[in-house]
């Protein structure tokens, strides 16, 4: 808890930190929350200057920032696909209400020399084995295959759905940045903060998937809570732990 407070303090005063979480010892047998990383190169110049994204956010246009509305439009179908895949893979998880944490590190990528949308999506209420988490990632990638290819602002020269939802996130040597820390990159310091983007409730009713942004609840969260909720690794047993592909209440 003291470490989390220290990280949030550094973020508040604008001092970057590079703290990351390795996979716990004992993986792949240690419980992990279902999670995916999403990385997509985009071509901002392909978005017309009179597009509604820029009409709503003039600052984004003037400062060459990625519009928040564009991020929401992009991540919404991925969050829905993520929750559907979780329900398919996790016994005991229902479609009535599912909490999802989305963290955002979108911006200019020094490693790729271009703009990219970059997110971590976590389901904080359940825990599974690492192999099941990877299977969820596979289902999400498969369900999105072809859906993004018609997006006009997509950097088609660098787009690959397998890279968009990278498998490397599940590698034993992968380091997962804490919320409010810089994304370090493999070769260059990325200088992109991993910050809260949304606390979402995904509902299925009347044959449709809907996303309810829990803005009031999210506003009441402390910064330290975002670090806990956004981690792929459960810090407490206040969740359902999967054993042999059966989810049980702790």
mmCIF file of C-alpha atoms in Angstrom:
data_model
loop_
_atom_site.group_PDB
_atom_site.id
_atom_site.type_symbol
_atom_site.label_atom_id
_atom_site.label_comp_id
_atom_site.label_asym_id
_atom_site.label_seq_id
_atom_site.Cartn_x
_atom_site.Cartn_y
_atom_site.Cartn_z
ATOM 1 C CA UNK A 1 0.000 0.000 0.000
ATOM 2 C CA UNK A 2 2.844 2.400 0.811
ATOM 3 C CA UNK A 3 4.415 1.646 -2.566
ATOM 4 C CA UNK A 4 1.164 2.474 -4.362
ATOM 5 C CA UNK A 5 0.905 5.782 -2.487
ATOM 6 C CA UNK A 6 4.484 6.583 -3.474
ATOM 7 C CA UNK A 7 3.759 5.851 -7.147
ATOM 8 C CA UNK A 8 0.663 8.073 -7.153
ATOM 9 C CA UNK A 9 2.595 10.882 -5.436
ATOM 10 C CA UNK A 10 5.301 10.774 -8.107
ATOM 11 C CA UNK A 11 2.608 10.902 -10.773
ATOM 12 C CA UNK A 12 0.923 13.914 -9.154
ATOM 13 C CA UNK A 13 4.165 15.918 -9.135
ATOM 14 C CA UNK A 14 5.025 14.863 -12.697
ATOM 15 C CA UNK A 15 7.964 12.598 -11.918
ATOM 16 C CA UNK A 16 7.966 9.502 -14.159
ATOM 17 C CA UNK A 17 8.518 6.081 -12.642
ATOM 18 C CA UNK A 18 9.156 2.750 -14.332
ATOM 19 C CA UNK A 19 7.852 0.298 -11.755
ATOM 20 C CA UNK A 20 6.614 -2.963 -13.252
ATOM 21 C CA UNK A 21 5.198 -6.237 -12.009
ATOM 22 C CA UNK A 22 6.760 -9.515 -13.134
ATOM 23 C CA UNK A 23 4.720 -12.678 -13.300
ATOM 24 C CA UNK A 24 4.480 -14.164 -9.790
ATOM 25 C CA UNK A 25 6.676 -17.093 -8.885
ATOM 26 C CA UNK A 26 4.858 -20.322 -9.522
ATOM 27 C CA UNK A 27 3.338 -19.233 -12.837
ATOM 28 C CA UNK A 28 1.505 -20.676 -14.735
ATOM 29 C CA UNK A 29 -0.167 -22.100 -11.625
ATOM 30 C CA UNK A 30 -0.618 -18.772 -9.849
ATOM 31 C CA UNK A 31 -4.042 -17.166 -10.402
ATOM 32 C CA UNK A 32 -4.209 -14.298 -12.885
ATOM 33 C CA UNK A 33 -7.017 -11.957 -13.796
ATOM 34 C CA UNK A 34 -8.205 -12.172 -17.398
ATOM 35 C CA UNK A 35 -6.395 -9.418 -19.282
ATOM 36 C CA UNK A 36 -5.243 -8.335 -22.712
ATOM 37 C CA UNK A 37 -3.031 -5.606 -24.092
ATOM 38 C CA UNK A 38 -4.207 -3.720 -27.159
ATOM 39 C CA UNK A 39 -1.784 -1.855 -29.423
ATOM 40 C CA UNK A 40 -2.804 -0.295 -32.715
ATOM 41 C CA UNK A 41 -0.783 2.105 -34.878
ATOM 42 C CA UNK A 42 -2.926 4.910 -36.237
ATOM 43 C CA UNK A 43 -2.527 7.601 -38.864
ATOM 44 C CA UNK A 44 -3.854 10.854 -37.430
ATOM 45 C CA UNK A 45 -3.402 12.647 -40.752
ATOM 46 C CA UNK A 46 -6.037 10.313 -42.250
ATOM 47 C CA UNK A 47 -8.700 11.839 -39.985
ATOM 48 C CA UNK A 48 -10.323 14.815 -41.783
ATOM 49 C CA UNK A 49 -9.875 18.138 -39.998
ATOM 50 C CA UNK A 50 -13.646 18.635 -39.908
ATOM 51 C CA UNK A 51 -14.317 15.180 -38.418
ATOM 52 C CA UNK A 52 -16.641 15.123 -35.418
ATOM 53 C CA UNK A 53 -13.757 13.935 -33.243
ATOM 54 C CA UNK A 54 -12.056 17.286 -33.742
ATOM 55 C CA UNK A 55 -15.280 19.268 -33.586
ATOM 56 C CA UNK A 56 -15.802 17.887 -30.080
ATOM 57 C CA UNK A 57 -12.175 18.250 -29.023
ATOM 58 C CA UNK A 58 -10.475 21.288 -30.523
ATOM 59 C CA UNK A 59 -7.476 20.909 -28.215
ATOM 60 C CA UNK A 60 -6.778 17.475 -29.675
ATOM 61 C CA UNK A 61 -6.707 18.982 -33.167
ATOM 62 C CA UNK A 62 -4.479 21.902 -32.228
ATOM 63 C CA UNK A 63 -1.993 19.850 -30.197
ATOM 64 C CA UNK A 64 -1.988 16.744 -32.388
ATOM 65 C CA UNK A 65 -3.428 14.548 -29.648
ATOM 66 C CA UNK A 66 -5.472 11.395 -30.113
ATOM 67 C CA UNK A 67 -9.137 12.383 -29.529
ATOM 68 C CA UNK A 68 -10.757 10.756 -26.514
ATOM 69 C CA UNK A 69 -13.888 9.980 -28.559
ATOM 70 C CA UNK A 70 -11.755 8.047 -31.049
ATOM 71 C CA UNK A 71 -10.322 6.005 -28.174
ATOM 72 C CA UNK A 72 -13.813 5.220 -26.862
ATOM 73 C CA UNK A 73 -15.083 4.175 -30.298
ATOM 74 C CA UNK A 74 -12.035 1.964 -30.766
ATOM 75 C CA UNK A 75 -11.964 0.229 -27.389
ATOM 76 C CA UNK A 76 -15.726 -0.385 -26.957
ATOM 77 C CA UNK A 77 -16.064 -3.359 -29.381
ATOM 78 C CA UNK A 78 -12.831 -4.834 -28.002
ATOM 79 C CA UNK A 79 -14.152 -4.649 -24.423
ATOM 80 C CA UNK A 80 -17.371 -6.357 -25.514
ATOM 81 C CA UNK A 81 -15.419 -9.098 -27.314
ATOM 82 C CA UNK A 82 -13.217 -9.491 -24.238
ATOM 83 C CA UNK A 83 -16.178 -9.994 -21.883
ATOM 84 C CA UNK A 84 -17.912 -12.397 -24.293
ATOM 85 C CA UNK A 85 -14.709 -14.447 -24.480
ATOM 86 C CA UNK A 86 -14.382 -14.469 -20.687
ATOM 87 C CA UNK A 87 -17.949 -15.749 -20.307
ATOM 88 C CA UNK A 88 -17.293 -18.509 -22.858
ATOM 89 C CA UNK A 89 -14.136 -19.650 -21.067
ATOM 90 C CA UNK A 90 -14.982 -19.201 -17.387
ATOM 91 C CA UNK A 91 -17.620 -21.412 -15.826
ATOM 92 C CA UNK A 92 -19.757 -19.499 -13.380
ATOM 93 C CA UNK A 93 -19.285 -16.108 -15.036
ATOM 94 C CA UNK A 94 -22.584 -14.709 -16.274
ATOM 95 C CA UNK A 95 -23.557 -12.032 -18.768
ATOM 96 C CA UNK A 96 -25.738 -10.083 -16.332
ATOM 97 C CA UNK A 97 -23.023 -7.704 -15.155
ATOM 98 C CA UNK A 98 -19.268 -7.670 -15.622
ATOM 99 C CA UNK A 99 -16.749 -5.126 -14.411
ATOM 100 C CA UNK A 100 -13.862 -4.144 -16.688
ATOM 101 C CA UNK A 101 -10.958 -1.798 -16.000
ATOM 102 C CA UNK A 102 -9.372 -0.051 -18.988
ATOM 103 C CA UNK A 103 -5.977 1.622 -18.670
ATOM 104 C CA UNK A 104 -4.667 3.896 -21.403
ATOM 105 C CA UNK A 105 -1.113 4.567 -22.565
ATOM 106 C CA UNK A 106 -1.965 5.870 -26.034
ATOM 107 C CA UNK A 107 0.190 8.513 -27.680
ATOM 108 C CA UNK A 108 3.385 8.942 -29.637
ATOM 109 C CA UNK A 109 5.484 5.775 -29.667
ATOM 110 C CA UNK A 110 9.202 6.540 -29.803
ATOM 111 C CA UNK A 111 9.918 2.881 -30.480
ATOM 112 C CA UNK A 112 7.583 2.752 -33.494
ATOM 113 C CA UNK A 113 8.033 6.395 -34.565
ATOM 114 C CA UNK A 114 4.303 6.927 -34.843
ATOM 115 C CA UNK A 115 1.047 7.384 -32.954
ATOM 116 C CA UNK A 116 -0.589 4.334 -31.445
ATOM 117 C CA UNK A 117 -3.624 3.407 -29.417
ATOM 118 C CA UNK A 118 -2.459 1.401 -26.441
ATOM 119 C CA UNK A 119 -4.567 -0.095 -23.647
ATOM 120 C CA UNK A 120 -4.586 -2.733 -20.938
ATOM 121 C CA UNK A 121 -7.990 -4.320 -20.351
ATOM 122 C CA UNK A 122 -8.539 -6.274 -17.120
ATOM 123 C CA UNK A 123 -11.474 -8.145 -15.601
ATOM 124 C CA UNK A 124 -10.783 -7.564 -11.877
ATOM 125 C CA UNK A 125 -13.597 -9.682 -10.417
ATOM 126 C CA UNK A 126 -12.347 -13.123 -11.450
ATOM 127 C CA UNK A 127 -9.092 -15.051 -11.546
ATOM 128 C CA UNK A 128 -8.068 -17.898 -13.830
ATOM 129 C CA UNK A 129 -4.956 -19.848 -14.762
ATOM 130 C CA UNK A 130 -2.482 -18.207 -17.119
ATOM 131 C CA UNK A 131 -3.319 -20.750 -19.814
ATOM 132 C CA UNK A 132 -7.015 -19.842 -19.621
ATOM 133 C CA UNK A 133 -6.160 -16.137 -19.769
ATOM 134 C CA UNK A 134 -4.160 -16.836 -22.933
ATOM 135 C CA UNK A 135 -7.083 -18.765 -24.463
ATOM 136 C CA UNK A 136 -9.322 -15.762 -23.766
ATOM 137 C CA UNK A 137 -6.803 -13.606 -25.627
ATOM 138 C CA UNK A 138 -6.941 -16.034 -28.578
ATOM 139 C CA UNK A 139 -10.732 -15.847 -28.720
ATOM 140 C CA UNK A 140 -10.697 -12.061 -28.631
ATOM 141 C CA UNK A 141 -8.141 -11.876 -31.441
ATOM 142 C CA UNK A 142 -10.118 -14.348 -33.552
ATOM 143 C CA UNK A 143 -13.428 -12.531 -33.041
ATOM 144 C CA UNK A 144 -11.888 -9.208 -34.079
ATOM 145 C CA UNK A 145 -10.137 -10.545 -37.157
ATOM 146 C CA UNK A 146 -11.342 -8.540 -40.144
ATOM 147 C CA UNK A 147 -13.378 -6.067 -38.083
ATOM 148 C CA UNK A 148 -10.702 -3.375 -38.077
ATOM 149 C CA UNK A 149 -9.518 -3.594 -41.658
ATOM 150 C CA UNK A 150 -11.989 -1.006 -42.989
ATOM 151 C CA UNK A 151 -11.085 1.642 -40.406
ATOM 152 C CA UNK A 152 -9.852 4.651 -42.463
ATOM 153 C CA UNK A 153 -7.429 6.053 -39.877
ATOM 154 C CA UNK A 154 -5.773 2.684 -39.302
ATOM 155 C CA UNK A 155 -2.121 2.456 -40.303
ATOM 156 C CA UNK A 156 -2.706 -0.474 -42.666
ATOM 157 C CA UNK A 157 0.966 -0.886 -43.479
ATOM 158 C CA UNK A 158 1.696 -1.818 -39.862
ATOM 159 C CA UNK A 159 -1.586 -3.476 -38.871
ATOM 160 C CA UNK A 160 -1.779 -7.100 -37.792
ATOM 161 C CA UNK A 161 -4.459 -8.418 -35.417
ATOM 162 C CA UNK A 162 -1.876 -10.702 -33.789
ATOM 163 C CA UNK A 163 0.238 -7.653 -33.029
ATOM 164 C CA UNK A 164 -2.789 -5.614 -32.016
ATOM 165 C CA UNK A 165 -3.413 -8.030 -29.120
ATOM 166 C CA UNK A 166 0.148 -9.251 -28.508
ATOM 167 C CA UNK A 167 0.895 -12.746 -27.282
ATOM 168 C CA UNK A 168 4.100 -11.463 -25.718
ATOM 169 C CA UNK A 169 2.032 -10.113 -22.815
ATOM 170 C CA UNK A 170 1.802 -13.670 -21.507
ATOM 171 C CA UNK A 171 5.523 -14.467 -21.775
ATOM 172 C CA UNK A 172 7.256 -15.427 -18.495
ATOM 173 C CA UNK A 173 9.674 -12.516 -18.736
ATOM 174 C CA UNK A 174 7.000 -9.903 -19.483
ATOM 175 C CA UNK A 175 7.016 -6.918 -17.133
ATOM 176 C CA UNK A 176 3.663 -5.227 -16.545
ATOM 177 C CA UNK A 177 3.873 -1.507 -15.669
ATOM 178 C CA UNK A 178 1.943 -0.288 -12.676
ATOM 179 C CA UNK A 179 -0.819 2.226 -13.271
ATOM 180 C CA UNK A 180 0.613 5.776 -13.335
ATOM 181 C CA UNK A 181 4.008 4.507 -14.493
ATOM 182 C CA UNK A 182 5.756 4.922 -17.831
ATOM 183 C CA UNK A 183 5.577 2.212 -20.441
ATOM 184 C CA UNK A 184 9.269 1.422 -20.745
ATOM 185 C CA UNK A 185 9.311 -0.287 -24.159
ATOM 186 C CA UNK A 186 11.867 -2.882 -25.213
ATOM 187 C CA UNK A 187 14.478 -0.614 -26.768
ATOM 188 C CA UNK A 188 13.501 2.979 -26.029
ATOM 189 C CA UNK A 189 11.813 4.744 -23.134
ATOM 190 C CA UNK A 190 8.294 5.284 -24.419
ATOM 191 C CA UNK A 191 7.358 8.212 -22.145
ATOM 192 C CA UNK A 192 3.727 7.150 -22.242
ATOM 193 C CA UNK A 193 1.937 7.088 -18.873
ATOM 194 C CA UNK A 194 -0.328 4.123 -18.140
ATOM 195 C CA UNK A 195 -3.340 5.920 -16.732
ATOM 196 C CA UNK A 196 -6.987 5.143 -15.929
ATOM 197 C CA UNK A 197 -9.315 5.378 -18.911
ATOM 198 C CA UNK A 198 -12.506 3.848 -17.597
ATOM 199 C CA UNK A 199 -14.270 1.605 -15.129
ATOM 200 C CA UNK A 200 -16.908 -0.098 -17.238
ATOM 201 C CA UNK A 201 -19.830 -2.398 -16.594
ATOM 202 C CA UNK A 202 -20.626 -4.649 -19.534
ATOM 203 C CA UNK A 203 -24.246 -5.778 -19.627
ATOM 204 C CA UNK A 204 -26.134 -8.149 -21.904
ATOM 205 C CA UNK A 205 -29.855 -7.542 -22.161
ATOM 206 C CA UNK A 206 -32.496 -7.899 -24.872
ATOM 207 C CA UNK A 207 -29.975 -9.491 -27.199
ATOM 208 C CA UNK A 208 -27.546 -6.581 -27.081
ATOM 209 C CA UNK A 209 -24.258 -5.884 -25.329
ATOM 210 C CA UNK A 210 -24.119 -2.504 -23.657
ATOM 211 C CA UNK A 211 -21.335 -0.658 -21.855
ATOM 212 C CA UNK A 212 -22.197 1.434 -18.830
ATOM 213 C CA UNK A 213 -19.373 3.818 -17.838
ATOM 214 C CA UNK A 214 -19.434 3.877 -14.044
ATOM 215 C CA UNK A 215 -18.270 7.479 -13.816
ATOM 216 C CA UNK A 216 -19.586 8.130 -10.310
ATOM 217 C CA UNK A 217 -17.945 5.019 -8.902
ATOM 218 C CA UNK A 218 -14.749 5.684 -10.833
ATOM 219 C CA UNK A 219 -14.612 9.251 -9.474
ATOM 220 C CA UNK A 220 -14.774 7.889 -5.932
ATOM 221 C CA UNK A 221 -11.807 5.557 -6.416
ATOM 222 C CA UNK A 222 -8.487 6.546 -4.915
ATOM 223 C CA UNK A 223 -5.469 6.499 -7.198
ATOM 224 C CA UNK A 224 -4.102 3.533 -5.264
ATOM 225 C CA UNK A 225 -7.318 1.627 -6.088
ATOM 226 C CA UNK A 226 -6.640 2.019 -9.813
ATOM 227 C CA UNK A 227 -3.252 0.384 -9.320
ATOM 228 C CA UNK A 228 -4.855 -2.583 -7.568
ATOM 229 C CA UNK A 229 -7.785 -2.979 -9.968
ATOM 230 C CA UNK A 230 -5.658 -2.519 -13.079
ATOM 231 C CA UNK A 231 -3.103 -5.181 -12.195
ATOM 232 C CA UNK A 232 -3.274 -8.559 -13.984
ATOM 233 C CA UNK A 233 -2.393 -10.193 -10.679
ATOM 234 C CA UNK A 234 -4.983 -10.364 -7.863
ATOM 235 C CA UNK A 235 -3.548 -8.985 -4.647
ATOM 236 C CA UNK A 236 -6.254 -10.396 -2.393
ATOM 237 C CA UNK A 237 -8.633 -13.355 -2.389
ATOM 238 C CA UNK A 238 -11.648 -11.089 -2.746
ATOM 239 C CA UNK A 239 -12.402 -12.642 -6.111
ATOM 240 C CA UNK A 240 -13.416 -15.937 -7.618
ATOM 241 C CA UNK A 241 -10.438 -18.217 -8.128
ATOM 242 C CA UNK A 242 -10.420 -20.730 -10.930
ATOM 243 C CA UNK A 243 -9.276 -24.236 -10.136
ATOM 244 C CA UNK A 244 -9.293 -26.798 -12.912
ATOM 245 C CA UNK A 245 -11.430 -24.499 -15.068
ATOM 246 C CA UNK A 246 -14.126 -24.192 -12.388
ATOM 247 C CA UNK A 247 -14.681 -20.811 -10.828
ATOM 248 C CA UNK A 248 -15.446 -20.912 -7.150
ATOM 249 C CA UNK A 249 -16.385 -18.207 -4.690
ATOM 250 C CA UNK A 250 -13.544 -17.542 -2.252
#
